[in-house]
Amino acid sequence: MINFAGSQSKVMEYNFRAIEEKWQKYWSGNQVFKASNHSGKPKYYVLDMFPYPSGAGLHVGHPLGYIASDIVSRYKRHKGFNVLHPMGYDSFGLPAEQYAIQTGQHPALTTEQNISRYREQMDKIGFSYDWSREVRTSNPDFYRWTQWIFLQLFNSWYDKETDKALPIAELITRFDNHGTEGTFAVCGLELAFTPEEWAGYDDARREDILQNYRLAYRAESTVNWCPELGTVLANDEVKDGRSERGGYPVVQKKMMQWSMRITAYAQRLLDGLDTIDWPEPLKESQRNWIGRSEGASIHFDIKDSEEKIEVFTTRPDTVFGVSFMVLAPEHELVDQITAEAYRESVQAYKEQAGRKTERDRMADVKTVSGQFTGAYAVHPFTGQEIPIWIGDYVLASYGTGAVMSVPAHDSRDWAFAKHFDLPIPEVVSGGNVAVESYDAKEGKLVNSGFLNGLDVKEAISRAIEEIEKKGIGKGKINFRLRDAVFGRQRYWGEPIPVYYENGVAQTVKEEHLPLQLPAVDAYLPTDDGEPPLARAATWSYHPEKGVVTASEGYPLETTTMPGWAGSSWYYLRYMDPANEDRMVSEKAEEYWQNVDLYIGGSEHATGHLLYSRFWHKFMFDRGWVSTREPFQKLINQGMILGTSAFAHRLKNKNEFVTASIARQVPTDPIHVDVNMVNASDELDIEQFRQWRDDVGNAEFALEGGKFVVTREVEKMSKSKYNVVNPDNICEEYGADTLRMYEMFLGPLEQSKPWNTAGISGVYNFLKKLWRLYHKDGDFIVSEDEPSKEELKSLHTLIKKVNDDIEQFSFNTSVSAFMICVNELGGLKCNKRTILEPLAILLSPFAPHIAEELWSKLQPSAGSISEVPFPQAEEQYLVEDTFEYPVAFNGKMRFKEELSLAMSKDEIEKHIISLEKTQGYLEGKSIRKVIVVPGKIVNIVV
RNA sequence: GCCCUGGUGGUGGAAUUGGUAGACACGCGGGACUUAAAAUCCCGUGAACAGCAAUGUUCGUGCGGGUUCAAGUCCCGCCUGGGGCACCA
């Protein structure tokens, strides 16, 4: 242990190392933060988004949210709440699998190592987590219940009448007794059969039908398939139609995949947003993602064909303006309807479109492309023939994958019509459709038969009426939200507990869960493109024996669950983490209910946060949870960005030049590790030479003996060599300084670049605070009565800190602490009446130093963590005068201290009578005097 | 492209939500203590102009307009950084 006071036994200075180690030991040794599931106190559940334990270790961005939630947790304990504040790991994921592919090491092993490192790093920051409740999504004890939930989803359907999920057994009973008659279920197809027909179906046929109702079901979906890698890629793994790794071609391919029928919950997910306290932009993101739109579905006949094209439109009023139709290139009817003469060009276009990802197609609005199929649709009202095209601006996954194009009133359709020289008939007046499309929902209908003369609004309902009357369609609510693809062609995820008996999906028995990941010889797909699990020798299922070798039993599912499976319900497991009989006991669930405060990044807005709400609502329907929403209040923390450093290398030369030269000549910027650059942006050249083989013998052009790098703000990431770990800071300044500094950086919600330049300010503050309680190394606190000034300073702080924590404005609290400590320092205050509340106030922010001071103030009182939080007393805060700023035409000229008891008139009279006022008037007359008591005086001349 | 979000001194940021722009902190400059250093403390610090000085004037919250007695804050139009867009987590 380092003692700054040298050999003296007394600790002269603030010795954070000793203090922090002492209290971290005390907290864990005494289980100070262990939460009980039984308490007379009100409960408060504070949750952090659990991290994915990556190989780079915890970086300074992670603790930002964790510190904030820890402050709230500690604050709530001081306020008399029974606080549940747990932490765990989202430990399934792609990076561990990639690493396993490269090194052959089992992902469980590297995951374990990464977790230990994360835990060590978190322990050093002094979080008040109840570690006895830790969860890991990759632990069989945990994913057993993820699999269990999957089985429940598989065995459920959605009843539109009661608007909730019900057991599939009930649906089967209904089919036995009434067929589809009288049941209104969310279903993938429009199905109708009688009980007799149902009775006649064999098991395979029945299962086929039930797949359309199950909330977890198999269906075809389009994926980015890379034949060379034999695997499916995420959109961001695809660059310009090629895989980012290796640069192999990627094609769009349809695949049978497990999916989740989240669309059944679209309306409830939308409505629920009004009941939760989340940031408005986040709710807005979810609303847009769900994308509810009202309109109509219309069926268009195809000339010389039995088939019909179904479209969804939000503008049925413009039906007379349809001059062509566009299908997504992947639309199932394309091949059927294409005329012989166009077959080749249609095929070519489909291939071209198949090379683009959906995102590329959405992003590129400048290039218009498409291909005529040679087929014609028939307009349902005019009987006119309408050419049918295919075009990649129509997405197969949205609506029906087909649009009725109204070029006059839709900008994408307009661009398409212009490009291919198709007619643009105007049907809503108000714009000039020869110049651009008129998309506004205002104006009168023209050239539209029975709709002529109506407003857009009237025309929409009239058109729907007419469409329904003709039996060619109906009014419909459409959602942009799609069912979520649930299967992944990966190893490191939860196995899906399903096996196939003669091709029919059957579920693994609950008593055989968890279905554990099998051993495989490599973490790659098989040679014929099967997922890694297909490599396992032991991967079949016997309903009596469980998992068996491939020689007996039935084949098990080989895809695994996506990253979001475990994170969709982990918050429930913390309530009752060791339960072996249920995912969470009724009693624990009843006590903790749901999360009171959830802190995490807004990048999860439409993924994790929507899926969790979906699963939670499903579990509510089936009676396993008693609340309708998982996260009552949510705060987004901003991202901490890294400041990358670049050394500039001359184009095509192995010579590096310092920043000032780099500005004048063409260079390639090369990322250099930020740890090799000092605060003045000077690079340690020797370290750099050793770091990269190819720079070993490079030349360096310096200026003034220095080599200077340039800086740029980017996302903090291992690949950009700009990751800063919290460890060094804990080492150099201590956890309390790190905690307060991260809060001091700025508002929690804002993203900001990491920069340690200001950290000494916070460190100095803690040293100053320490000196209030100590003199010459002795703890000296007096019992004297405090002065009015000291009380005012303290109570100003108490008020500020209470208000700020409630509003999650932690940066301003830190400033307030600094102001108060500066004031008390100036007053040489060492009075217990002031310093005791000060220590308690500080305890959520800098818990180690607060415990240490508390143990000296109250040697036998135990931990500070549950001592009641100070309350501000107004009597110490009242002011009787105010220094009024006096402005002329809005410009502040001077200040005048006046009693707050004065009326507006009195203030006005007083100010006008002042000599200074007359000086500023310069002889001009006063037009008006505005007096806002307690705020400002403004004189208009 | 679409959706969300940010832009204030050399730097991080503050501003009671329409009422003194720049709190607090870093950095920088000057000073005290010290043989010296560290540590600590004190003073100054948005820019330009005028003045020996106290001080004063003008400009100033990404850019251009507008509303208002008063705009960082409200409205309209732009520029620009960051995040998301369904298999990264």
JSON list of C-alpha atoms in Angstrom, two decimals, chain A residues 738-808:
[
{"chain": "A", "resi": 738, "resn": "LEU", "atom": "CA", "xyz": [-13.60, 8.52, -12.21]},
{"chain": "A", "resi": 739, "resn": "ARG", "atom": "CA", "xyz": [-17.24, 8.38, -11.16]},
{"chain": "A", "resi": 740, "resn": "MET", "atom": "CA", "xyz": [-17.55, 12.10, -10.60]},
{"chain": "A", "resi": 741, "resn": "TYR", "atom": "CA", "xyz": [-15.53, 12.95, -13.69]},
{"chain": "A", "resi": 742, "resn": "GLU", "atom": "CA", "xyz": [-17.69, 10.84, -15.99]},
{"chain": "A", "resi": 743, "resn": "MET", "atom": "CA", "xyz": [-20.72, 12.63, -14.60]},
{"chain": "A", "resi": 744, "resn": "PHE", "atom": "CA", "xyz": [-19.01, 16.01, -14.83]},
{"chain": "A", "resi": 745, "resn": "LEU", "atom": "CA", "xyz": [-18.33, 15.53, -18.57]},
{"chain": "A", "resi": 746, "resn": "GLY", "atom": "CA", "xyz": [-21.78, 16.74, -19.50]},
{"chain": "A", "resi": 747, "resn": "PRO", "atom": "CA", "xyz": [-25.44, 15.75, -19.65]},
{"chain": "A", "resi": 748, "resn": "LEU", "atom": "CA", "xyz": [-25.94, 11.99, -19.41]},
{"chain": "A", "resi": 749, "resn": "GLU", "atom": "CA", "xyz": [-28.01, 11.79, -22.59]},
{"chain": "A", "resi": 750, "resn": "GLN", "atom": "CA", "xyz": [-25.50, 13.56, -24.82]},
{"chain": "A", "resi": 751, "resn": "SER", "atom": "CA", "xyz": [-22.76, 11.77, -26.66]},
{"chain": "A", "resi": 752, "resn": "LYS", "atom": "CA", "xyz": [-19.32, 13.26, -26.19]},
{"chain": "A", "resi": 753, "resn": "PRO", "atom": "CA", "xyz": [-15.70, 12.50, -26.98]},
{"chain": "A", "resi": 754, "resn": "TRP", "atom": "CA", "xyz": [-13.63, 11.08, -24.15]},
{"chain": "A", "resi": 755, "resn": "ASN", "atom": "CA", "xyz": [-10.99, 13.44, -22.93]},
{"chain": "A", "resi": 756, "resn": "THR", "atom": "CA", "xyz": [-9.16, 13.21, -19.64]},
{"chain": "A", "resi": 757, "resn": "ALA", "atom": "CA", "xyz": [-7.93, 16.80, -19.77]},
{"chain": "A", "resi": 758, "resn": "GLY", "atom": "CA", "xyz": [-10.28, 17.99, -17.04]},
{"chain": "A", "resi": 759, "resn": "ILE", "atom": "CA", "xyz": [-9.96, 15.11, -14.63]},
{"chain": "A", "resi": 760, "resn": "SER", "atom": "CA", "xyz": [-7.58, 16.90, -12.26]},
{"chain": "A", "resi": 761, "resn": "GLY", "atom": "CA", "xyz": [-10.36, 19.37, -11.48]},
{"chain": "A", "resi": 762, "resn": "VAL", "atom": "CA", "xyz": [-12.49, 16.63, -9.98]},
{"chain": "A", "resi": 763, "resn": "TYR", "atom": "CA", "xyz": [-9.53, 15.08, -8.21]},
{"chain": "A", "resi": 764, "resn": "ASN", "atom": "CA", "xyz": [-8.66, 18.48, -6.72]},
{"chain": "A", "resi": 765, "resn": "PHE", "atom": "CA", "xyz": [-12.24, 18.82, -5.57]},
{"chain": "A", "resi": 766, "resn": "LEU", "atom": "CA", "xyz": [-12.08, 15.54, -3.62]},
{"chain": "A", "resi": 767, "resn": "LYS", "atom": "CA", "xyz": [-8.80, 16.60, -2.04]},
{"chain": "A", "resi": 768, "resn": "LYS", "atom": "CA", "xyz": [-10.32, 19.93, -1.02]},
{"chain": "A", "resi": 769, "resn": "LEU", "atom": "CA", "xyz": [-13.31, 18.13, 0.43]},
{"chain": "A", "resi": 770, "resn": "TRP", "atom": "CA", "xyz": [-10.99, 15.85, 2.41]},
{"chain": "A", "resi": 771, "resn": "ARG", "atom": "CA", "xyz": [-9.22, 18.88, 3.86]},
{"chain": "A", "resi": 772, "resn": "LEU", "atom": "CA", "xyz": [-12.49, 20.26, 5.24]},
{"chain": "A", "resi": 773, "resn": "TYR", "atom": "CA", "xyz": [-12.54, 17.30, 7.64]},
{"chain": "A", "resi": 774, "resn": "HIS", "atom": "CA", "xyz": [-8.82, 17.09, 8.33]},
{"chain": "A", "resi": 775, "resn": "LYS", "atom": "CA", "xyz": [-6.00, 19.26, 9.53]},
{"chain": "A", "resi": 776, "resn": "ASP", "atom": "CA", "xyz": [-2.35, 18.19, 9.50]},
{"chain": "A", "resi": 777, "resn": "GLY", "atom": "CA", "xyz": [-3.50, 14.63, 8.99]},
{"chain": "A", "resi": 778, "resn": "ASP", "atom": "CA", "xyz": [-5.86, 14.65, 11.97]},
{"chain": "A", "resi": 779, "resn": "PHE", "atom": "CA", "xyz": [-9.58, 14.26, 11.67]},
{"chain": "A", "resi": 780, "resn": "ILE", "atom": "CA", "xyz": [-10.90, 17.49, 13.17]},
{"chain": "A", "resi": 781, "resn": "VAL", "atom": "CA", "xyz": [-14.60, 18.24, 13.19]},
{"chain": "A", "resi": 782, "resn": "SER", "atom": "CA", "xyz": [-15.99, 20.78, 15.63]},
{"chain": "A", "resi": 783, "resn": "GLU", "atom": "CA", "xyz": [-19.33, 20.78, 17.44]},
{"chain": "A", "resi": 784, "resn": "ASP", "atom": "CA", "xyz": [-19.77, 24.57, 17.03]},
{"chain": "A", "resi": 785, "resn": "GLU", "atom": "CA", "xyz": [-23.00, 26.14, 15.84]},
{"chain": "A", "resi": 786, "resn": "PRO", "atom": "CA", "xyz": [-22.96, 26.82, 12.11]},
{"chain": "A", "resi": 787, "resn": "SER", "atom": "CA", "xyz": [-23.23, 30.34, 10.72]},
{"chain": "A", "resi": 788, "resn": "LYS", "atom": "CA", "xyz": [-26.06, 31.57, 8.53]},
{"chain": "A", "resi": 789, "resn": "GLU", "atom": "CA", "xyz": [-23.72, 31.61, 5.56]},
{"chain": "A", "resi": 790, "resn": "GLU", "atom": "CA", "xyz": [-22.59, 28.02, 6.09]},
{"chain": "A", "resi": 791, "resn": "LEU", "atom": "CA", "xyz": [-26.18, 26.84, 6.43]},
{"chain": "A", "resi": 792, "resn": "LYS", "atom": "CA", "xyz": [-27.15, 28.66, 3.28]},
{"chain": "A", "resi": 793, "resn": "SER", "atom": "CA", "xyz": [-24.31, 27.12, 1.36]},
{"chain": "A", "resi": 794, "resn": "LEU", "atom": "CA", "xyz": [-25.18, 23.62, 2.58]},
{"chain": "A", "resi": 795, "resn": "HIS", "atom": "CA", "xyz": [-28.91, 23.91, 1.99]},
{"chain": "A", "resi": 796, "resn": "THR", "atom": "CA", "xyz": [-28.42, 25.38, -1.48]},
{"chain": "A", "resi": 797, "resn": "LEU", "atom": "CA", "xyz": [-26.44, 22.25, -2.23]},
{"chain": "A", "resi": 798, "resn": "ILE", "atom": "CA", "xyz": [-29.00, 19.91, -0.64]},
{"chain": "A", "resi": 799, "resn": "LYS", "atom": "CA", "xyz": [-31.76, 21.41, -2.76]},
{"chain": "A", "resi": 800, "resn": "LYS", "atom": "CA", "xyz": [-29.70, 21.28, -5.92]},
{"chain": "A", "resi": 801, "resn": "VAL", "atom": "CA", "xyz": [-28.55, 17.69, -5.45]},
{"chain": "A", "resi": 802, "resn": "ASN", "atom": "CA", "xyz": [-32.04, 16.40, -4.64]},
{"chain": "A", "resi": 803, "resn": "ASP", "atom": "CA", "xyz": [-33.51, 18.18, -7.66]},
{"chain": "A", "resi": 804, "resn": "ASP", "atom": "CA", "xyz": [-30.69, 17.16, -9.97]},
{"chain": "A", "resi": 805, "resn": "ILE", "atom": "CA", "xyz": [-30.79, 13.46, -9.12]},
{"chain": "A", "resi": 806, "resn": "GLU", "atom": "CA", "xyz": [-34.55, 13.41, -9.68]},
{"chain": "A", "resi": 807, "resn": "GLN", "atom": "CA", "xyz": [-33.90, 14.93, -13.12]},
{"chain": "A", "resi": 808, "resn": "PHE", "atom": "CA", "xyz": [-30.80, 12.84, -13.91]}
]
